[in-house]
Amino acid sequence: SQKIEQNSEALNIQEGKTATLTCNYTNYSPAYLQWYRQDPGRGPVFLLLIRENEKEKRKERLKVTFDTTLKQSLFHITASQPADSATYLCALALGAGKSTFGDGTTLTVKP
Amino acid sequence: GAVVSQHPSRVICKSGTSVKIECRSLDFQATTMFWYRQFPKKSLMLMATSNEGSKATYEQGVEKDKFLINHASLTLSTLTVTSAHPEDSSFYICSARPRQAGTGELFFGEGSRLTVL
């Protein structure tokens, strides 16, 4: 069966450290993968998109990797800040604009 | 960046009534909009794909007569929860995909919290 799993429901780290979130999937062959941030009671906000032929993508303090052999994406936030605390969702592109989402990892950055 | 407006953000209704939620793309045209439902601490569950000028495509298990979707223009899609019951209480979110070729990201509304008493 098809599954998309994010490594943990919650991740707590100290301010200044690097947060690493994992997204694993089975029985999908996505053309691209996306990461979104969602704050409580709000809609998701797009962060980064990485295509199947790209190994790594960066945007400011964010870095995403995509390994289609391992069927895994890693999402890193360097020099984390308390304002980075939120739930992060990975999403696989299914075609025709549709995406399927993981359950998310709630990151808490402590000062 | 592209903005999607969703209204109302919160609605409380009595069991048996119908509720309409609007999703508007404010600064771009969207031929396709998506409607999701989200349960606490869970991810977005795609309910249906709304295509401008045609019938919506519903995901398996979603009652199309219960959740009516209309995509009347390139900037507006509506979701009507008909004869709402307490089990329909949830967070409903829409997203829009720009008409012009983009990089694939979806732009989400702020969500609508429905509480059915």
PDB file of C-alpha atoms in Angstrom:
ATOM      1  CA  SER A   1       0.000   0.000   0.000  1.00  0.00           C
ATOM      2  CA  GLN A   2       1.037   3.590  -0.479  1.00  0.00           C
ATOM      3  CA  LYS A   3       2.371   5.404   2.557  1.00  0.00           C
ATOM      4  CA  ILE A   4       4.000   8.697   3.363  1.00  0.00           C
ATOM      5  CA  GLU A   5       5.563   8.975   6.794  1.00  0.00           C
ATOM      6  CA  GLN A   6       7.230  11.803   8.614  1.00  0.00           C
ATOM      7  CA  ASN A   7       9.775  10.641  11.137  1.00  0.00           C
ATOM      8  CA  SER A   8       8.199  11.844  14.297  1.00  0.00           C
ATOM      9  CA  GLU A   9       5.128  13.634  15.462  1.00  0.00           C
ATOM     10  CA  ALA A  10       7.179  16.061  17.554  1.00  0.00           C
ATOM     11  CA  LEU A  11      10.744  17.338  17.571  1.00  0.00           C
ATOM     12  CA  ASN A  12      12.227  19.582  20.266  1.00  0.00           C
ATOM     13  CA  ILE A  13      15.546  21.333  19.779  1.00  0.00           C
ATOM     14  CA  GLN A  14      17.536  24.163  21.280  1.00  0.00           C
ATOM     15  CA  GLU A  15      17.755  27.524  19.575  1.00  0.00           C
ATOM     16  CA  GLY A  16      20.720  27.774  17.236  1.00  0.00           C
ATOM     17  CA  LYS A  17      20.851  24.064  16.476  1.00  0.00           C
ATOM     18  CA  THR A  18      19.950  22.457  13.156  1.00  0.00           C
ATOM     19  CA  ALA A  19      16.560  20.778  12.936  1.00  0.00           C
ATOM     20  CA  THR A  20      16.334  17.771  10.627  1.00  0.00           C
ATOM     21  CA  LEU A  21      12.944  16.419   9.620  1.00  0.00           C
ATOM     22  CA  THR A  22      12.456  13.231   7.613  1.00  0.00           C
ATOM     23  CA  CYS A  23       9.858  12.236   5.070  1.00  0.00           C
ATOM     24  CA  ASN A  24       9.746   8.650   3.802  1.00  0.00           C
ATOM     25  CA  TYR A  25       7.377   7.211   1.244  1.00  0.00           C
ATOM     26  CA  THR A  26       6.539   3.821  -0.231  1.00  0.00           C
ATOM     27  CA  ASN A  27       4.868   2.829  -3.475  1.00  0.00           C
ATOM     28  CA  TYR A  28       4.907   6.317  -4.930  1.00  0.00           C
ATOM     29  CA  SER A  29       6.966   7.749  -7.784  1.00  0.00           C
ATOM     30  CA  PRO A  30       6.533  11.490  -7.350  1.00  0.00           C
ATOM     31  CA  ALA A  31       7.846  13.889  -9.960  1.00  0.00           C
ATOM     32  CA  TYR A  32       8.530  16.334  -7.151  1.00  0.00           C
ATOM     33  CA  LEU A  33       8.189  16.757  -3.429  1.00  0.00           C
ATOM     34  CA  GLN A  34       7.208  19.837  -1.452  1.00  0.00           C
ATOM     35  CA  TRP A  35       7.574  21.066   2.087  1.00  0.00           C
ATOM     36  CA  TYR A  36       5.030  23.307   3.789  1.00  0.00           C
ATOM     37  CA  ARG A  37       4.844  25.056   7.123  1.00  0.00           C
ATOM     38  CA  GLN A  38       1.571  25.122   9.051  1.00  0.00           C
ATOM     39  CA  ASP A  39       0.890  27.187  12.151  1.00  0.00           C
ATOM     40  CA  PRO A  40      -1.994  26.246  14.511  1.00  0.00           C
ATOM     41  CA  GLY A  41      -5.394  27.105  13.049  1.00  0.00           C
ATOM     42  CA  ARG A  42      -3.886  28.334   9.774  1.00  0.00           C
ATOM     43  CA  GLY A  43      -3.502  26.988   6.264  1.00  0.00           C
ATOM     44  CA  PRO A  44      -0.152  25.556   5.093  1.00  0.00           C
ATOM     45  CA  VAL A  45       2.424  27.871   3.554  1.00  0.00           C
ATOM     46  CA  PHE A  46       4.693  26.678   0.771  1.00  0.00           C
ATOM     47  CA  LEU A  47       8.412  26.565   1.590  1.00  0.00           C
ATOM     48  CA  LEU A  48      10.359  24.547  -0.945  1.00  0.00           C
ATOM     49  CA  LEU A  49       9.885  22.226  -3.899  1.00  0.00           C
ATOM     50  CA  ILE A  50      12.455  19.703  -5.100  1.00  0.00           C
ATOM     51  CA  ARG A  51      12.201  17.698  -8.302  1.00  0.00           C
ATOM     52  CA  GLU A  52      13.111  14.059  -8.780  1.00  0.00           C
ATOM     53  CA  ASN A  53      16.255  14.968 -10.725  1.00  0.00           C
ATOM     54  CA  GLU A  54      17.481  17.371  -8.048  1.00  0.00           C
ATOM     55  CA  LYS A  55      19.513  16.172  -5.093  1.00  0.00           C
ATOM     56  CA  GLU A  56      19.408  19.306  -2.988  1.00  0.00           C
ATOM     57  CA  LYS A  57      17.656  22.672  -2.805  1.00  0.00           C
ATOM     58  CA  ARG A  58      18.390  25.620  -0.541  1.00  0.00           C
ATOM     59  CA  LYS A  59      16.540  28.731   0.471  1.00  0.00           C
ATOM     60  CA  GLU A  60      18.052  30.950   3.140  1.00  0.00           C
ATOM     61  CA  ARG A  61      18.302  28.749   6.281  1.00  0.00           C
ATOM     62  CA  LEU A  62      16.346  25.917   4.711  1.00  0.00           C
ATOM     63  CA  LYS A  63      17.758  22.923   2.873  1.00  0.00           C
ATOM     64  CA  VAL A  64      15.928  20.006   1.322  1.00  0.00           C
ATOM     65  CA  THR A  65      17.388  16.790  -0.066  1.00  0.00           C
ATOM     66  CA  PHE A  66      15.603  14.209  -2.169  1.00  0.00           C
ATOM     67  CA  ASP A  67      16.818  10.632  -2.579  1.00  0.00           C
ATOM     68  CA  THR A  68      14.545   8.732  -4.970  1.00  0.00           C
ATOM     69  CA  THR A  69      16.463   5.490  -4.355  1.00  0.00           C
ATOM     70  CA  LEU A  70      15.891   5.635  -0.613  1.00  0.00           C
ATOM     71  CA  LYS A  71      12.479   7.226  -1.218  1.00  0.00           C
ATOM     72  CA  GLN A  72      13.301   9.851   1.345  1.00  0.00           C
ATOM     73  CA  SER A  73      13.495  13.602   1.729  1.00  0.00           C
ATOM     74  CA  LEU A  74      15.292  15.430   4.503  1.00  0.00           C
ATOM     75  CA  PHE A  75      14.355  18.965   5.516  1.00  0.00           C
ATOM     76  CA  HIS A  76      16.906  20.982   7.472  1.00  0.00           C
ATOM     77  CA  ILE A  77      16.544  24.292   9.273  1.00  0.00           C
ATOM     78  CA  THR A  78      19.931  25.685  10.274  1.00  0.00           C
ATOM     79  CA  ALA A  79      20.476  28.182  13.095  1.00  0.00           C
ATOM     80  CA  SER A  80      16.954  27.476  14.290  1.00  0.00           C
ATOM     81  CA  GLN A  81      14.946  30.164  16.060  1.00  0.00           C
ATOM     82  CA  PRO A  82      11.858  29.988  18.301  1.00  0.00           C
ATOM     83  CA  ALA A  83       9.923  31.579  15.415  1.00  0.00           C
ATOM     84  CA  ASP A  84      10.598  28.399  13.415  1.00  0.00           C
ATOM     85  CA  SER A  85       8.328  26.473  15.799  1.00  0.00           C
ATOM     86  CA  ALA A  86       5.460  25.085  13.703  1.00  0.00           C
ATOM     87  CA  THR A  87       4.251  21.914  12.042  1.00  0.00           C
ATOM     88  CA  TYR A  88       6.074  20.990   8.855  1.00  0.00           C
ATOM     89  CA  LEU A  89       4.348  18.906   6.202  1.00  0.00           C
ATOM     90  CA  CYS A  90       5.884  17.082   3.289  1.00  0.00           C
ATOM     91  CA  ALA A  91       3.783  16.504   0.205  1.00  0.00           C
ATOM     92  CA  LEU A  92       4.241  14.263  -2.821  1.00  0.00           C
ATOM     93  CA  ALA A  93       3.041  15.378  -6.232  1.00  0.00           C
ATOM     94  CA  LEU A  94       0.605  12.860  -7.688  1.00  0.00           C
ATOM     95  CA  GLY A  95       0.035  14.590 -11.010  1.00  0.00           C
ATOM     96  CA  ALA A  96      -2.665  16.959 -12.269  1.00  0.00           C
ATOM     97  CA  GLY A  97      -1.807  19.292  -9.437  1.00  0.00           C
ATOM     98  CA  LYS A  98      -2.854  16.828  -6.743  1.00  0.00           C
ATOM     99  CA  SER A  99      -0.599  16.195  -3.780  1.00  0.00           C
ATOM    100  CA  THR A 100      -0.706  13.783  -0.877  1.00  0.00           C
ATOM    101  CA  PHE A 101       0.498  14.994   2.497  1.00  0.00           C
ATOM    102  CA  GLY A 102       2.271  13.427   5.437  1.00  0.00           C
ATOM    103  CA  ASP A 103       0.897  13.863   8.946  1.00  0.00           C
ATOM    104  CA  GLY A 104       3.523  16.463   9.745  1.00  0.00           C
ATOM    105  CA  THR A 105       6.208  16.951  12.354  1.00  0.00           C
ATOM    106  CA  THR A 106       5.658  19.586  15.029  1.00  0.00           C
ATOM    107  CA  LEU A 107       8.927  21.374  15.680  1.00  0.00           C
ATOM    108  CA  THR A 108       9.499  23.280  18.905  1.00  0.00           C
ATOM    109  CA  VAL A 109      12.612  25.434  19.158  1.00  0.00           C
ATOM    110  CA  LYS A 110      13.396  26.355  22.739  1.00  0.00           C
ATOM    111  CA  PRO A 111      15.243  29.582  23.553  1.00  0.00           C
TER     112      PRO A 111
ATOM    113  CA  GLY B   1       3.182  36.031  -3.565  1.00  0.00           C
ATOM    114  CA  ALA B   2      -0.130  34.490  -4.573  1.00  0.00           C
ATOM    115  CA  VAL B   3      -2.943  34.979  -2.075  1.00  0.00           C
ATOM    116  CA  VAL B   4      -5.891  32.709  -1.458  1.00  0.00           C
ATOM    117  CA  SER B   5      -8.696  34.010   0.720  1.00  0.00           C
ATOM    118  CA  GLN B   6     -11.065  31.656   2.500  1.00  0.00           C
ATOM    119  CA  HIS B   7     -14.265  32.747   4.185  1.00  0.00           C
ATOM    120  CA  PRO B   8     -15.621  32.361   6.802  1.00  0.00           C
ATOM    121  CA  SER B   9     -12.716  31.486   9.041  1.00  0.00           C
ATOM    122  CA  ARG B  10     -15.054  30.156  11.725  1.00  0.00           C
ATOM    123  CA  VAL B  11     -18.663  29.085  11.561  1.00  0.00           C
ATOM    124  CA  ILE B  12     -20.984  27.484  14.057  1.00  0.00           C
ATOM    125  CA  CYS B  13     -24.255  26.041  12.862  1.00  0.00           C
ATOM    126  CA  LYS B  14     -27.088  23.871  14.049  1.00  0.00           C
ATOM    127  CA  SER B  15     -27.401  20.271  13.000  1.00  0.00           C
ATOM    128  CA  GLY B  16     -29.379  19.923   9.780  1.00  0.00           C
ATOM    129  CA  THR B  17     -28.466  23.278   8.309  1.00  0.00           C
ATOM    130  CA  SER B  18     -26.176  23.927   5.348  1.00  0.00           C
ATOM    131  CA  VAL B  19     -22.981  25.929   5.384  1.00  0.00           C
ATOM    132  CA  LYS B  20     -21.151  27.485   2.455  1.00  0.00           C
ATOM    133  CA  ILE B  21     -17.401  28.142   2.474  1.00  0.00           C
ATOM    134  CA  GLU B  22     -15.796  30.342  -0.165  1.00  0.00           C
ATOM    135  CA  CYS B  23     -12.286  30.101  -1.569  1.00  0.00           C
ATOM    136  CA  ARG B  24     -10.984  32.976  -3.699  1.00  0.00           C
ATOM    137  CA  SER B  25      -7.692  33.460  -5.470  1.00  0.00           C
ATOM    138  CA  LEU B  26      -7.087  37.182  -5.105  1.00  0.00           C
ATOM    139  CA  ASP B  27      -4.264  37.933  -7.512  1.00  0.00           C
ATOM    140  CA  PHE B  28      -4.183  35.008  -9.918  1.00  0.00           C
ATOM    141  CA  GLN B  29      -6.495  32.803 -11.905  1.00  0.00           C
ATOM    142  CA  ALA B  30      -6.901  29.209 -10.829  1.00  0.00           C
ATOM    143  CA  THR B  31      -8.369  26.633 -13.138  1.00  0.00           C
ATOM    144  CA  THR B  32      -8.022  24.064 -10.392  1.00  0.00           C
ATOM    145  CA  MET B  33      -8.755  24.335  -6.702  1.00  0.00           C
ATOM    146  CA  PHE B  34      -8.611  21.608  -4.109  1.00  0.00           C
ATOM    147  CA  TRP B  35     -10.640  21.092  -0.937  1.00  0.00           C
ATOM    148  CA  TYR B  36      -9.215  19.337   2.095  1.00  0.00           C
ATOM    149  CA  ARG B  37     -10.377  18.322   5.509  1.00  0.00           C
ATOM    150  CA  GLN B  38      -7.990  18.217   8.439  1.00  0.00           C
ATOM    151  CA  PHE B  39      -8.442  16.458  11.761  1.00  0.00           C
ATOM    152  CA  PRO B  40      -6.453  17.447  14.880  1.00  0.00           C
ATOM    153  CA  LYS B  41      -2.797  16.434  14.660  1.00  0.00           C
ATOM    154  CA  LYS B  42      -3.454  14.835  11.302  1.00  0.00           C
ATOM    155  CA  SER B  43      -2.606  15.818   7.796  1.00  0.00           C
ATOM    156  CA  LEU B  44      -4.746  17.217   5.059  1.00  0.00           C
ATOM    157  CA  MET B  45      -7.166  14.754   3.545  1.00  0.00           C
ATOM    158  CA  LEU B  46      -8.032  15.635  -0.044  1.00  0.00           C
ATOM    159  CA  MET B  47     -11.780  15.685  -0.500  1.00  0.00           C
ATOM    160  CA  ALA B  48     -12.198  16.845  -4.068  1.00  0.00           C
ATOM    161  CA  THR B  49     -10.662  18.610  -7.028  1.00  0.00           C
ATOM    162  CA  SER B  50     -12.623  21.579  -8.275  1.00  0.00           C
ATOM    163  CA  ASN B  51     -12.252  22.483 -11.950  1.00  0.00           C
ATOM    164  CA  GLU B  52     -13.552  25.742 -13.352  1.00  0.00           C
ATOM    165  CA  GLY B  53     -16.595  25.208 -15.547  1.00  0.00           C
ATOM    166  CA  SER B  54     -16.925  21.486 -14.911  1.00  0.00           C
ATOM    167  CA  LYS B  55     -18.003  19.064 -12.231  1.00  0.00           C
ATOM    168  CA  ALA B  56     -15.763  18.446  -9.277  1.00  0.00           C
ATOM    169  CA  THR B  57     -13.889  15.187  -8.948  1.00  0.00           C
ATOM    170  CA  TYR B  58     -14.381  13.604  -5.545  1.00  0.00           C
ATOM    171  CA  GLU B  59     -11.975  11.317  -3.726  1.00  0.00           C
ATOM    172  CA  GLN B  60     -13.085   7.852  -2.751  1.00  0.00           C
ATOM    173  CA  GLY B  61     -15.313   7.844   0.285  1.00  0.00           C
ATOM    174  CA  VAL B  62     -16.347  11.497   0.022  1.00  0.00           C
ATOM    175  CA  GLU B  63     -20.081  11.983  -0.458  1.00  0.00           C
ATOM    176  CA  LYS B  64     -20.646  14.353  -3.354  1.00  0.00           C
ATOM    177  CA  ASP B  65     -24.236  15.040  -2.329  1.00  0.00           C
ATOM    178  CA  LYS B  66     -23.041  15.969   1.132  1.00  0.00           C
ATOM    179  CA  PHE B  67     -20.184  18.199   0.091  1.00  0.00           C
ATOM    180  CA  LEU B  68     -21.286  20.271  -2.894  1.00  0.00           C
ATOM    181  CA  ILE B  69     -18.517  22.002  -4.790  1.00  0.00           C
ATOM    182  CA  ASN B  70     -18.986  24.741  -7.342  1.00  0.00           C
ATOM    183  CA  HIS B  71     -16.184  26.414  -9.298  1.00  0.00           C
ATOM    184  CA  ALA B  72     -18.083  29.165 -11.052  1.00  0.00           C
ATOM    185  CA  SER B  73     -15.147  31.324 -12.107  1.00  0.00           C
ATOM    186  CA  LEU B  74     -11.374  31.283 -12.376  1.00  0.00           C
ATOM    187  CA  THR B  75     -11.080  32.921  -8.977  1.00  0.00           C
ATOM    188  CA  LEU B  76     -13.842  31.364  -6.891  1.00  0.00           C
ATOM    189  CA  SER B  77     -14.729  27.900  -5.646  1.00  0.00           C
ATOM    190  CA  THR B  78     -17.311  27.140  -2.981  1.00  0.00           C
ATOM    191  CA  LEU B  79     -17.845  24.150  -0.725  1.00  0.00           C
ATOM    192  CA  THR B  80     -21.316  23.663   0.728  1.00  0.00           C
ATOM    193  CA  VAL B  81     -21.738  21.212   3.568  1.00  0.00           C
ATOM    194  CA  THR B  82     -25.363  20.174   3.290  1.00  0.00           C
ATOM    195  CA  SER B  83     -27.502  18.999   6.202  1.00  0.00           C
ATOM    196  CA  ALA B  84     -24.520  19.286   8.499  1.00  0.00           C
ATOM    197  CA  HIS B  85     -24.135  16.947  11.462  1.00  0.00           C
ATOM    198  CA  PRO B  86     -21.733  17.077  14.414  1.00  0.00           C
ATOM    199  CA  GLU B  87     -19.420  14.566  12.719  1.00  0.00           C
ATOM    200  CA  ASP B  88     -18.900  17.116   9.927  1.00  0.00           C
ATOM    201  CA  SER B  89     -17.206  19.422  12.433  1.00  0.00           C
ATOM    202  CA  SER B  90     -13.668  19.896  11.187  1.00  0.00           C
ATOM    203  CA  PHE B  91     -11.112  22.264   9.707  1.00  0.00           C
ATOM    204  CA  TYR B  92     -11.688  22.710   5.974  1.00  0.00           C
ATOM    205  CA  ILE B  93      -8.923  24.149   3.801  1.00  0.00           C
ATOM    206  CA  CYS B  94      -8.795  25.036   0.124  1.00  0.00           C
ATOM    207  CA  SER B  95      -5.804  25.402  -2.139  1.00  0.00           C
ATOM    208  CA  ALA B  96      -5.393  26.811  -5.605  1.00  0.00           C
ATOM    209  CA  ARG B  97      -3.052  26.087  -8.456  1.00  0.00           C
ATOM    210  CA  PRO B  98      -2.260  29.069 -10.694  1.00  0.00           C
ATOM    211  CA  ARG B  99      -3.497  28.863 -14.256  1.00  0.00           C
ATOM    212  CA  GLN B 100      -0.172  29.859 -15.716  1.00  0.00           C
ATOM    213  CA  ALA B 101       2.630  27.343 -15.625  1.00  0.00           C
ATOM    214  CA  GLY B 102       4.327  27.579 -12.286  1.00  0.00           C
ATOM    215  CA  THR B 103       6.708  25.573 -10.198  1.00  0.00           C
ATOM    216  CA  GLY B 104       4.023  23.285  -8.834  1.00  0.00           C
ATOM    217  CA  GLU B 105       3.422  24.749  -5.439  1.00  0.00           C
ATOM    218  CA  LEU B 106      -0.066  25.087  -4.054  1.00  0.00           C
ATOM    219  CA  PHE B 107      -1.362  28.239  -2.413  1.00  0.00           C
ATOM    220  CA  PHE B 108      -3.605  27.615   0.555  1.00  0.00           C
ATOM    221  CA  GLY B 109      -6.407  29.540   2.158  1.00  0.00           C
ATOM    222  CA  GLU B 110      -6.395  30.191   5.880  1.00  0.00           C
ATOM    223  CA  GLY B 111      -8.901  27.450   6.555  1.00  0.00           C
ATOM    224  CA  SER B 112     -12.447  27.403   7.910  1.00  0.00           C
ATOM    225  CA  ARG B 113     -13.271  25.890  11.291  1.00  0.00           C
ATOM    226  CA  LEU B 114     -16.774  24.377  11.168  1.00  0.00           C
ATOM    227  CA  THR B 115     -18.540  23.443  14.373  1.00  0.00           C
ATOM    228  CA  VAL B 116     -21.914  21.725  14.088  1.00  0.00           C
ATOM    229  CA  LEU B 117     -23.964  21.718  17.270  1.00  0.00           C
TER     230      LEU B 117
END
